[in-house]
Short mmCIF file of C-alpha atoms in Angstrom, two decimals:
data_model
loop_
_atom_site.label_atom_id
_atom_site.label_comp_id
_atom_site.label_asym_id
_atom_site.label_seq_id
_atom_site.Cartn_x
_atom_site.Cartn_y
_atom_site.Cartn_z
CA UNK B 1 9.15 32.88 -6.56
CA UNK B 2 7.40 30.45 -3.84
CA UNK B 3 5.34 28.06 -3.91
CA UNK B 4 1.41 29.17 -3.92
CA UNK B 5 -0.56 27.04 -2.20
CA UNK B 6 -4.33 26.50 -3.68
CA UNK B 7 -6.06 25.14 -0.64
CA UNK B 8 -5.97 26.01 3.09
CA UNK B 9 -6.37 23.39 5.30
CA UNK B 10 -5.52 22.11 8.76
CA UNK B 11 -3.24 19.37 8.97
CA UNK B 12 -5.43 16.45 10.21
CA UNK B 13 -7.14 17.24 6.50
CA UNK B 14 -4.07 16.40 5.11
CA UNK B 15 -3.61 13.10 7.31
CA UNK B 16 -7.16 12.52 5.80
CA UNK B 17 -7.28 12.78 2.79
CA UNK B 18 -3.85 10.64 2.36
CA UNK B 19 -5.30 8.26 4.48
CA UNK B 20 -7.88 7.56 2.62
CA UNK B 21 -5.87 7.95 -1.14
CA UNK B 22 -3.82 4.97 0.27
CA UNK B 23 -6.82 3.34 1.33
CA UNK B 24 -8.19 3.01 -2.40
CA UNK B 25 -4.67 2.52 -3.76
CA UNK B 26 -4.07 -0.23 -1.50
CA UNK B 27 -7.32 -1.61 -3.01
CA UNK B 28 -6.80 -1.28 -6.53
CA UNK B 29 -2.85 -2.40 -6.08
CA UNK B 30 -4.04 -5.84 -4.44
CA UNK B 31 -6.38 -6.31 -6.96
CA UNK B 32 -4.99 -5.99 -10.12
CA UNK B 33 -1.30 -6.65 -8.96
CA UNK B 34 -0.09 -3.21 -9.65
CA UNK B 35 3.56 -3.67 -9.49
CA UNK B 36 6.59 -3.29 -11.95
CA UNK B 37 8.55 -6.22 -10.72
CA UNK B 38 5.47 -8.41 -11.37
CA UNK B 39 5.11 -6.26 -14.94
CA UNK B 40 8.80 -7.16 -15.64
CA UNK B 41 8.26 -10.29 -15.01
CA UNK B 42 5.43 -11.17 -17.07
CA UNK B 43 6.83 -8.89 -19.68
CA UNK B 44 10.34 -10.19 -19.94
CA UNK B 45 9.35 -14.12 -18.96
CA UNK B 46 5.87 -14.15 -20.60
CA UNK B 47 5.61 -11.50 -23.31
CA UNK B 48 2.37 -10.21 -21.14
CA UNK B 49 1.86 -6.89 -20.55
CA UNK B 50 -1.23 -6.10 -19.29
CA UNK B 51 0.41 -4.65 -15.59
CA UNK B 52 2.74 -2.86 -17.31
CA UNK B 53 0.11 -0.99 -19.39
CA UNK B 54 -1.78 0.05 -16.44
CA UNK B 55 1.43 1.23 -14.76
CA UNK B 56 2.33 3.37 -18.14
CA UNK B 57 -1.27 4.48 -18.60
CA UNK B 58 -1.02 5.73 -15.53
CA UNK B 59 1.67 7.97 -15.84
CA UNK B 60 0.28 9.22 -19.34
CA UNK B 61 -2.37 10.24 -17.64
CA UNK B 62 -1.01 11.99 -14.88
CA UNK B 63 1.66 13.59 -16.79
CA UNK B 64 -1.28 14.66 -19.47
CA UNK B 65 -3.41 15.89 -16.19
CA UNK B 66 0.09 18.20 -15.22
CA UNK B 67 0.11 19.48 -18.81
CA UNK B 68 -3.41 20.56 -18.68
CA UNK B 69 -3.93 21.94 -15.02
CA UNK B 70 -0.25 24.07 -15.61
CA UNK B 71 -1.76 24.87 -19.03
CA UNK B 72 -4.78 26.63 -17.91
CA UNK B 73 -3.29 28.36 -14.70
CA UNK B 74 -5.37 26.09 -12.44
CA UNK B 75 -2.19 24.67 -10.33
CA UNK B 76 0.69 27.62 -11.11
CA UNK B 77 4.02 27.04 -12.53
CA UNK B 78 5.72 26.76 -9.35
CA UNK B 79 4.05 24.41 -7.54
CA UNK B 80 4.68 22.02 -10.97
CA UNK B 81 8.59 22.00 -9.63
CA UNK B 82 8.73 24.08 -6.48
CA UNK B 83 9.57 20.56 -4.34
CA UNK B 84 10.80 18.63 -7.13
CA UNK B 85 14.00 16.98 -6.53
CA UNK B 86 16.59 17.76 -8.46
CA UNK B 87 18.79 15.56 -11.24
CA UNK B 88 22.28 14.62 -11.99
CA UNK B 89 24.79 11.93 -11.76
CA UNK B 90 22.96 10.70 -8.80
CA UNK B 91 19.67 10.46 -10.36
CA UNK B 92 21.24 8.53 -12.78
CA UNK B 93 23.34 5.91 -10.77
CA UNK B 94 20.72 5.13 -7.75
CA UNK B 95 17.88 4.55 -9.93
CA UNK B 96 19.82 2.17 -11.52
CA UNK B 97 20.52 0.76 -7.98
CA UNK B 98 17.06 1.06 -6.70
CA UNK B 99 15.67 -1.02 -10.18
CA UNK B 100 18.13 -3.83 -9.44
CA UNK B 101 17.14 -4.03 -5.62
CA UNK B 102 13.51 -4.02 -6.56
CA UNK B 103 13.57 -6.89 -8.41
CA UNK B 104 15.88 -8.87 -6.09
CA UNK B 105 13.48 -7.79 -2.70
CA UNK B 106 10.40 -8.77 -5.22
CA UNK B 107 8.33 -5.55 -5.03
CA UNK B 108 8.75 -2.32 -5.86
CA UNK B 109 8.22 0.27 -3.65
CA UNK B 110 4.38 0.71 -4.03
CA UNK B 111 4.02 -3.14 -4.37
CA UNK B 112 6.14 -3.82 -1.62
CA UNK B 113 3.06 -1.95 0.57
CA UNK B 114 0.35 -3.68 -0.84
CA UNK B 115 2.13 -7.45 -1.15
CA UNK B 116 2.66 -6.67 2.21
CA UNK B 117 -0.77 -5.90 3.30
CA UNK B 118 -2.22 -9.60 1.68
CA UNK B 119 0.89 -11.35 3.70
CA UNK B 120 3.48 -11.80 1.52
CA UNK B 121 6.68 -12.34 4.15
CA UNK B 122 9.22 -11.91 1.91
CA UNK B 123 7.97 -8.14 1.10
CA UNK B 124 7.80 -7.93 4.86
CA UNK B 125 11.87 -8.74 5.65
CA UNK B 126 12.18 -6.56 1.98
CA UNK B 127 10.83 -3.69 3.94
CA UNK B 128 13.51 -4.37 6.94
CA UNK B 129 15.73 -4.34 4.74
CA UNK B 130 15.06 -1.09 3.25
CA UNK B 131 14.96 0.44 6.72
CA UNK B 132 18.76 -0.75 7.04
CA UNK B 133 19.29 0.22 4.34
CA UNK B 134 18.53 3.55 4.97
CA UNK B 135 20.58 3.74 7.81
CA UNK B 136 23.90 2.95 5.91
CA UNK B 137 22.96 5.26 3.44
CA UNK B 138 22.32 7.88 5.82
CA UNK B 139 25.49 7.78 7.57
CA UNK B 140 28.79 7.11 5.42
CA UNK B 141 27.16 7.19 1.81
CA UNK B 142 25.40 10.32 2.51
CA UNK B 143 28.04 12.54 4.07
CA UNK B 144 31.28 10.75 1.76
CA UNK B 145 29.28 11.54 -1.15
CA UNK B 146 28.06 15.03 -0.16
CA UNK B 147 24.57 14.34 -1.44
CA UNK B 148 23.47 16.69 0.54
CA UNK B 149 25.78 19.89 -1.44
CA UNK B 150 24.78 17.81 -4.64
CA UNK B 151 21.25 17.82 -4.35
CA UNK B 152 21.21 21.70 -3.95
CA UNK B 153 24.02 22.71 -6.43
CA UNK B 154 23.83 23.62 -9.75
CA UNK B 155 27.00 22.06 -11.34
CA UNK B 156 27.87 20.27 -14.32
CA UNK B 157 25.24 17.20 -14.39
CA UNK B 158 23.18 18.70 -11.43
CA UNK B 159 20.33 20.59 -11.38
CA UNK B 160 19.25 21.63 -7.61
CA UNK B 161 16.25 20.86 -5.75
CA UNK B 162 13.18 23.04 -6.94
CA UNK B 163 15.42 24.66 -9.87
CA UNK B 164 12.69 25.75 -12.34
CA UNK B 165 14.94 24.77 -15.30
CA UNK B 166 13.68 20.98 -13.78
CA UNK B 167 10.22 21.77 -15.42
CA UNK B 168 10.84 21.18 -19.34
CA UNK B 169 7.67 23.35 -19.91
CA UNK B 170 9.84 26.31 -18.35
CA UNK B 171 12.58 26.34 -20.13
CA UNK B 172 10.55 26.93 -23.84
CA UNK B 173 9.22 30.06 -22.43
CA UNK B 174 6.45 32.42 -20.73
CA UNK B 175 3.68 30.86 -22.90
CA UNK B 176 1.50 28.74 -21.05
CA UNK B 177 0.54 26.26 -23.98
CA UNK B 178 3.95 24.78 -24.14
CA UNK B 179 2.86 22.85 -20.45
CA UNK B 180 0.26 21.86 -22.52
CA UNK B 181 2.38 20.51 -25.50
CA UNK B 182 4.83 18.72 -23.52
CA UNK B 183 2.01 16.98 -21.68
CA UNK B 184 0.16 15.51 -24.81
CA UNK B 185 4.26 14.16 -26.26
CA UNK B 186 5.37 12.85 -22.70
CA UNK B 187 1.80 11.24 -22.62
CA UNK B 188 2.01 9.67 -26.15
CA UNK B 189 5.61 8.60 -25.72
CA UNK B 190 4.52 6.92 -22.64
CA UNK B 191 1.66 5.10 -24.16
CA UNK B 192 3.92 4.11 -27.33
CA UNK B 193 5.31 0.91 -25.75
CA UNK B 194 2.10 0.13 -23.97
CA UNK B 195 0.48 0.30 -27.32
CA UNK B 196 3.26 -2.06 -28.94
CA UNK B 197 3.19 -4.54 -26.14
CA UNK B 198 -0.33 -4.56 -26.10
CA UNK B 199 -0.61 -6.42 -29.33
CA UNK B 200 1.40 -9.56 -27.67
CA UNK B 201 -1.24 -9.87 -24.50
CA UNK B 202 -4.06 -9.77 -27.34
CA UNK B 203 -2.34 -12.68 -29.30
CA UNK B 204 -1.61 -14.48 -25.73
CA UNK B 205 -5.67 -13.86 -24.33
CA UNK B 206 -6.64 -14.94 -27.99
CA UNK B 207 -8.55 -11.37 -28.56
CA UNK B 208 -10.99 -12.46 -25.80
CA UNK B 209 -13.06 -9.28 -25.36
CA UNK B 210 -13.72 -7.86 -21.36
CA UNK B 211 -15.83 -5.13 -19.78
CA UNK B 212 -14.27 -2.02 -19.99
CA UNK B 213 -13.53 -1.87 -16.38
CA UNK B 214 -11.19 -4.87 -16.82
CA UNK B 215 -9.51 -3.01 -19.66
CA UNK B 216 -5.65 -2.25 -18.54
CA UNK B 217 -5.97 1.69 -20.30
CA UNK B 218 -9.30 1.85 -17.70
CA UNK B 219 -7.70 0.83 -15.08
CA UNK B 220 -4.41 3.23 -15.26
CA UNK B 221 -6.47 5.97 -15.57
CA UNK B 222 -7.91 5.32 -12.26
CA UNK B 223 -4.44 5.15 -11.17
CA UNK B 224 -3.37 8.26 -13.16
CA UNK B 225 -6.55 10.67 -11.36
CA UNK B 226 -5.22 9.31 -8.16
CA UNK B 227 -1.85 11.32 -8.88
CA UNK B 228 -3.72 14.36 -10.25
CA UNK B 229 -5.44 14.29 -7.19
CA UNK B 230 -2.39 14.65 -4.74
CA UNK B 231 -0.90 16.93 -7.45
CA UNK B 232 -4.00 19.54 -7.16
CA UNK B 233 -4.38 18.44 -3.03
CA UNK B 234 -0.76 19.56 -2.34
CA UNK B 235 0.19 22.14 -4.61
CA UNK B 236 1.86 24.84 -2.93
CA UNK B 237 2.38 23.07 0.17
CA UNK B 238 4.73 19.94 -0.19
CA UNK B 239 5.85 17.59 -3.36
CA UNK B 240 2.60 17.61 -4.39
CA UNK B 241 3.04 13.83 -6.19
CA UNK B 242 3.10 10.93 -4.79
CA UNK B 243 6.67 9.70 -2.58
CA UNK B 244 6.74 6.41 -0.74
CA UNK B 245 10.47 5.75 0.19
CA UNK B 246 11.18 8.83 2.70
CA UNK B 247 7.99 7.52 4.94
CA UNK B 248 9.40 3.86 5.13
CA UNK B 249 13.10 4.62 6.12
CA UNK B 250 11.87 7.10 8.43
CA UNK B 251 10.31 3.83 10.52
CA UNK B 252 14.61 3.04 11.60
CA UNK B 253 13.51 6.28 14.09
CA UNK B 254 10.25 4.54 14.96
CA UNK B 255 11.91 1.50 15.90
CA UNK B 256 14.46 2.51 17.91
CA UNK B 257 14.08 5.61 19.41
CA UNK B 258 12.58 3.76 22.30
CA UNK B 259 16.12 1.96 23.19
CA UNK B 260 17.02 5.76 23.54
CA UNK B 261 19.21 5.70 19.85
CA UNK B 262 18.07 9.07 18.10
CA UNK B 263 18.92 9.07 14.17
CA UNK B 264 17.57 12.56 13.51
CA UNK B 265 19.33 14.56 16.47
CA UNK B 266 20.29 18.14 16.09
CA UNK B 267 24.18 18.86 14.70
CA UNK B 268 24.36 15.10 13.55
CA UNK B 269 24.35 15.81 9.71
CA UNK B 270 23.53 12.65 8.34
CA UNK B 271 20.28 12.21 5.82
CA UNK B 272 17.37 11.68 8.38
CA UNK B 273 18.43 15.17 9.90
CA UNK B 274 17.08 16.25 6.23
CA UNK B 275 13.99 15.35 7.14
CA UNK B 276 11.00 15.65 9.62
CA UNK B 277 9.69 12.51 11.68
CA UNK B 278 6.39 12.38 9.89
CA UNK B 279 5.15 13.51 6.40
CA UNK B 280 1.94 13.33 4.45
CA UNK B 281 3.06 10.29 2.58
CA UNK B 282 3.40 8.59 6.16
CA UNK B 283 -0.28 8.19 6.15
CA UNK B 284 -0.73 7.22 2.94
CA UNK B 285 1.98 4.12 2.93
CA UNK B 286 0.31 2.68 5.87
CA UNK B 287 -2.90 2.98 4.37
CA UNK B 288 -1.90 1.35 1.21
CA UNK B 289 -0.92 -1.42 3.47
CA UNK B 290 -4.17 -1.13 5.36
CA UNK B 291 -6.49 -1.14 2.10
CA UNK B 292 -4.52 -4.25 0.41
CA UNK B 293 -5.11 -6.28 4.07
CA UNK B 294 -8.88 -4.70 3.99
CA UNK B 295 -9.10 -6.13 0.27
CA UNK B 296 -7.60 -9.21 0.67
CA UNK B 297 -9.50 -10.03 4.44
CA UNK B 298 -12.88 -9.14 2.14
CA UNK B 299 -12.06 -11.92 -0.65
CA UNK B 300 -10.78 -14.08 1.49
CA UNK B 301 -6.89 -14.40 0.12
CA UNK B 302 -5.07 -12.64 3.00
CA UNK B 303 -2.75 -15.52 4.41
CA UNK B 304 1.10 -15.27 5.70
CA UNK B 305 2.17 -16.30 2.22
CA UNK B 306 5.69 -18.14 2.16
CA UNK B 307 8.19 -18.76 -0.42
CA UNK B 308 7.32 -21.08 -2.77
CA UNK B 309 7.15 -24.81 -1.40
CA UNK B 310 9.52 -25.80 -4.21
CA UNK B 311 12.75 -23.37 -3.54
CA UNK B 312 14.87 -23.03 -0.44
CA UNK B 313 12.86 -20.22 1.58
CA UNK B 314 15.29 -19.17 3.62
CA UNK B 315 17.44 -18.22 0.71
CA UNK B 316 14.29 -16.63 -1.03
CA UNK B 317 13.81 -14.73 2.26
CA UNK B 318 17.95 -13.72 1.93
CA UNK B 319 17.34 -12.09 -1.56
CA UNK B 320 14.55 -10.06 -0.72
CA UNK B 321 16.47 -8.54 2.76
CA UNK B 322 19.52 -8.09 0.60
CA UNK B 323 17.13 -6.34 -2.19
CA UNK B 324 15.43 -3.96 0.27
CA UNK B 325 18.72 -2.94 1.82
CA UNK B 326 20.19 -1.99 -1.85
CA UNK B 327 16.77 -0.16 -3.55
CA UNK B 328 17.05 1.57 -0.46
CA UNK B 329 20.34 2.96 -0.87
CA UNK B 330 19.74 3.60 -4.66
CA UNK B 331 16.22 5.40 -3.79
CA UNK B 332 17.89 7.59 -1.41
CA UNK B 333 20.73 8.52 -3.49
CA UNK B 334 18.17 9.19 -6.34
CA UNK B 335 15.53 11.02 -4.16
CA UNK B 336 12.83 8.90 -5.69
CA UNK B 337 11.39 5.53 -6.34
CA UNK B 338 9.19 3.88 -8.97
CA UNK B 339 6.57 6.07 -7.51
CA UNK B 340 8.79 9.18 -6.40
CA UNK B 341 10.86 9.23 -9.52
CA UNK B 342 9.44 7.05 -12.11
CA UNK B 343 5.80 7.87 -11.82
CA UNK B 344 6.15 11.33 -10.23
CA UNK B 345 8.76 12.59 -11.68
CA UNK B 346 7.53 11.66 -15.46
CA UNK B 347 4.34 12.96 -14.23
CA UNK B 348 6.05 16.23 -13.25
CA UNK B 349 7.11 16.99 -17.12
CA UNK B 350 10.56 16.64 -15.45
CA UNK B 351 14.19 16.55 -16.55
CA UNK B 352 14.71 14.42 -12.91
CA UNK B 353 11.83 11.91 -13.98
CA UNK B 354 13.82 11.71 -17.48
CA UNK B 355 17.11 11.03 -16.15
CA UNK B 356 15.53 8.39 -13.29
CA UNK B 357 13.37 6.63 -15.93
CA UNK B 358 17.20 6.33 -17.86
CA UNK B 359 18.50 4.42 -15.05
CA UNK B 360 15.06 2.79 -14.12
CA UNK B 361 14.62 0.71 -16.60
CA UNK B 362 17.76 -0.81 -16.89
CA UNK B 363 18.42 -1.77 -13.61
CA UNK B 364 15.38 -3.70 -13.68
CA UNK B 365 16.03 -5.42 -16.40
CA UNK B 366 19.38 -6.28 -15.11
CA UNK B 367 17.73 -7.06 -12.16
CA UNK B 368 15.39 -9.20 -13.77
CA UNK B 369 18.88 -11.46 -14.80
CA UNK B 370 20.21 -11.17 -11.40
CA UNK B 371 17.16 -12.23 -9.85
CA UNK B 372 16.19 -15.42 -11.83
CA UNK B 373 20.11 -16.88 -11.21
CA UNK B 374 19.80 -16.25 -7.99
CA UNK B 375 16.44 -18.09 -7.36
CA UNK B 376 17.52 -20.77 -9.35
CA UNK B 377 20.66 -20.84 -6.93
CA UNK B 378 17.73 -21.09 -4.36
CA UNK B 379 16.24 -23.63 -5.40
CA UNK B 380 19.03 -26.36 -5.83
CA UNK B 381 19.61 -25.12 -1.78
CA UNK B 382 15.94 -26.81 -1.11
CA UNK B 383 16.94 -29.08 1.68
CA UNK B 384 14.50 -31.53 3.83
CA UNK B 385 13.20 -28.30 5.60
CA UNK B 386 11.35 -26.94 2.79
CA UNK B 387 9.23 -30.09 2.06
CA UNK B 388 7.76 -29.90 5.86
CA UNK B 389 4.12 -28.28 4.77
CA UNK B 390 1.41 -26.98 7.03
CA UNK B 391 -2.26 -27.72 7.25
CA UNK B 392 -4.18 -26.25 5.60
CA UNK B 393 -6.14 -23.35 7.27
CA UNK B 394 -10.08 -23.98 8.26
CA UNK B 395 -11.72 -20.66 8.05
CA UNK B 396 -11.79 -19.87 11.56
CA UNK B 397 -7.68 -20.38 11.26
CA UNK B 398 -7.84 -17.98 8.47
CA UNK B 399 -9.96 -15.28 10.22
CA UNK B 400 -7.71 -15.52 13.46
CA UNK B 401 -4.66 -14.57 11.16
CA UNK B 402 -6.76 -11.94 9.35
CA UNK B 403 -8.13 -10.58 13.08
CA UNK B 404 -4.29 -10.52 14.52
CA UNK B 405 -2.85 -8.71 11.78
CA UNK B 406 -5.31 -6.37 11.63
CA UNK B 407 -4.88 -5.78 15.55
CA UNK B 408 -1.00 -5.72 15.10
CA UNK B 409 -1.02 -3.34 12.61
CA UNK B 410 -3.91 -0.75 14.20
CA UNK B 411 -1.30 -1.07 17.25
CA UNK B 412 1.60 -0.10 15.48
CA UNK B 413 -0.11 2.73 14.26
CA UNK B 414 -1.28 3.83 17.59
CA UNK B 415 2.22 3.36 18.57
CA UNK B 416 3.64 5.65 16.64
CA UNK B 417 1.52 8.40 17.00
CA UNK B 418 2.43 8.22 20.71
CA UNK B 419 6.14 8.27 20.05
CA UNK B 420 6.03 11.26 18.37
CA UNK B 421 6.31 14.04 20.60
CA UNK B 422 9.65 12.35 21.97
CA UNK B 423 10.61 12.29 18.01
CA UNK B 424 10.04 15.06 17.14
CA UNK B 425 11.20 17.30 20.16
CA UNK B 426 14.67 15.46 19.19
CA UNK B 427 14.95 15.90 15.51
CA UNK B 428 16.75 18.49 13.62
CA UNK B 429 13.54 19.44 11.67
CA UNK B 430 10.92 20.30 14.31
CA UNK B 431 7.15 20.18 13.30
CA UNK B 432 4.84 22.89 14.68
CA UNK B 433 3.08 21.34 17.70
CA UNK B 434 -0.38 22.33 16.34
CA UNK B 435 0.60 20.09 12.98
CA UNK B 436 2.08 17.45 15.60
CA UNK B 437 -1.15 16.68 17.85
CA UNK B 438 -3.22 17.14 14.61
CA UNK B 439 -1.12 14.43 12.74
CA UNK B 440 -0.81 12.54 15.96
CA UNK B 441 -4.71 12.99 16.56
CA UNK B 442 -5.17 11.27 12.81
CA UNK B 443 -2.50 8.77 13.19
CA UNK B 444 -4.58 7.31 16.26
CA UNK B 445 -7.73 7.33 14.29
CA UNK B 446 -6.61 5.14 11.32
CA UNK B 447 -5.07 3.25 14.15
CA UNK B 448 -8.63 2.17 15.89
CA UNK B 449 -10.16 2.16 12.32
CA UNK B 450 -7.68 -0.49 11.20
CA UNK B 451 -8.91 -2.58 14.73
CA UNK B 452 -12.24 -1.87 14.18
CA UNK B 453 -12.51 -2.91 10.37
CA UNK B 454 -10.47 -6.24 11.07
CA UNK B 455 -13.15 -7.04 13.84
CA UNK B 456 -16.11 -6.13 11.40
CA UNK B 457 -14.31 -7.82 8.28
CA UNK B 458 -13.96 -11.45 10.54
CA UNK B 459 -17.14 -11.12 11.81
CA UNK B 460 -18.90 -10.56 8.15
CA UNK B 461 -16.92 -13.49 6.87
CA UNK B 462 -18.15 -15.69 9.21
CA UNK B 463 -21.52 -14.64 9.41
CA UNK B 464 -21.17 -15.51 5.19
CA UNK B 465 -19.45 -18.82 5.93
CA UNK B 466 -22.22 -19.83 8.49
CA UNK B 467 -24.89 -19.04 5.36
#
């Protein structure tokens, strides 16, 4: 059986409504620090928890949200695993990978958007590394491995792409309530170690009592609808989660399709030939970025923020290139992320999201190890170099930073919506030219919006300073 789409809509809706999903996610990432290398951090150096409980609330409530909507017939069966990647040995191994890289590169994937966005450099060269890393995986890991015959073969330790066996719901039966069942245990296992650490963060804020906005189980449920929302959004038409990884390798095209190199060209069968040139999630990754620089230009916190002054930065700056270029490779190999595969796929009631939270978790912890040698190793490097400091920035400083980001990144935008065409025309997946112009049409839009809002952002922030 297909896929059965809920909604019809043109694509621009689509560039829309993700737009505007990254937009608040961007928000709410920047200001609560929603990120599982910052949870496993605090968590593993600390004993605090309170990140990781919104990230695991999150997914209890998404994967509770899956149970119930299946349940009930409102999204069908299908579109639960229709475009759900599939599992095996390489589920297993590259999120592993991809939890180690995260914690070297300092961000996971949906952190590494939103750090970003606020100026954080070394998320910046951890994103340029993850575009090269993409590239070698696309080439010799992806074709030696035969991910490509792996991902749609049902072998020993490999379920295909889209096999309904995927959906643990489907394999107890035709009875609908079982969706149901496996949504309230996946959701209470889930909480269970949110629960447990949750008595450590009361001990370490002394039971101090906050609004129940401020609450971490509040806050993840925010998190959580915003996954039930692409879930119902989507269904029937692509993964109808949330994927972040496949957007942000596809910008190796961006970048160098105009020197005339084309990754994605017809009978090359490497891994970006498995792919189109633009996506839903495209819009919504550069509007998490967008919201977090909107956020952080509002409160006034957006800077370039560099390495610490106490470490070597250049070294600091190493480890994050070298961790983007290996989470990249174990992403890929995985077909998810810490939002493709952790979140998503735990929200889909999924054997993958089992088998990637088995190698998740792990690697970050070993990560965690790797990491904290290898920024003390950083630190005894501090030479002369690091103790040269800058001024600190006046406001208007500030706002001219704030304004030329802003203006950068509403120019990159607009510069890949005109470098589309040329993409697309060239790739091995072609995209309807009625979806192109539409996407292209949106993709300019955000582009002048993100211009626009920097301009109106500086100039409210100095008519407040002025006051």
């Amino acid at each position: 059986m297909g896929p059965l789409p809920l909604f019809n809509y043109p694509a621009w809706v689509i560039g829309l409504f993700y737009g505007l999903l990254g937009i608040i996610a961007g928000i709410m990432g920047a200001k609560y620090t929603y990120c599982i290398v910052v949870a496993t951090h605090q968590v593993m150096g600390l004993k605090y928890s309170k990140i990781y409980e919104i990230i695991l609330t999150g997914i209890a409530v998404s994967a509770l949200g899956v149970g119930i909507l299946t349940a009930f017939h409102v999204v069908p069966y299908v579109d639960a695993y229709y475009f759900m990647p599939g599992a095996g040995w390489y589920t297993l191994l590259g999120s592993f990978i991809f939890g180690f890289g995260i914690m070297l590169g300092n961000g996971c994937m949906f952190g590494m958007l939103w750090k970003s966005g606020v100026g954080y450099v070394v998320n910046w060269f951890e994103i340029i590394g993850m575009i090269i890393g993409t590239m070698i995986f696309a080439y010799p890991i992806f074709d030696g491995l035969k991910l490509g015959k792996w991902w749609n073969t049902n072998e020993f330790f490999s379920i295909a792409n889209g096999n309904p066996v995927n959906f643990i719901p489907y394999n107890f039966g035709s009875f609908s309530g079982f969706a149901l069942l496996i949504g309230i245990i996946f959701a209470f296992v889930i909480l269970l170690p949110a629960l447990w650490m949750r008595k450590n963060r009361k001990e370490f804020e002394e039971r101090n009592k906050g609004a129940l906005y401020q609450s971490p189980y509040f806050i993840g449920t925010i998190f959580g609808l915003i996954m039930i929302g692409s879930f119902i959004f989507a269904a029937g038409h692509f993964f109808n989660y949330l994927g972040v990884t496949t957007p942000i390798g596809l910008f190796s095209e961006y970048l160098l399709r105009p020197f005339g190199i084309n990754l994605a060209s017809k009978g090359d069968p490497n891994w970006f030939s498995t792919v189109p040139v633009i996506s839903a999630f495209t819009f919504f990754i550069l509007m998490v970025i967008l919201g977090a620089f909107i956020y952080a230009s509002y409160t006034g916190t957006f800077d370039i923020k560099l390495p610490s002054r106490t470490t070597n930065r250049v070294a600091e700056i190493v480890i994050a290139f070298i961790g983007g270029i290996i989470l990249a490779i174990g992403a890929r190999m995985a077909q998810g992320c810490s939002v493709g595969g952790f979140w998503s796929g735990l929200t889909g009631l999924s054997i993958f999201g089992l088998i990637f939270t088995v190698g998740f978790i792990p690697g970050t912890i070993a990560g965690y190890y790797a990491y904290v040698n290898l920024s003390s190793w950083a630190a005894s490097l501090k030479r002369n170099s690091n103790n040269i400091t800058t001024n600190n920035k006046g406001s208007y400083s500030k706002t001219l930073v704030n304004l030329i980001f802003g203006i950068l990144f509403g120019l990159l935008l607009i510069g890949i919506a005109f470098e589309l065409p040329s993409l697309n025309s060239n790739a091995a997946l072609i995209i309807k030219s009625s979806v192109l112009v539409q996407y292209q049409s949106v993709l300019l839009g955000w582009g002048i919006f993100s211009i626009l809002v920097s301009f109106l952002i500086v100039s409210i922030r100095k008519f407040v300073l002025r006051r």
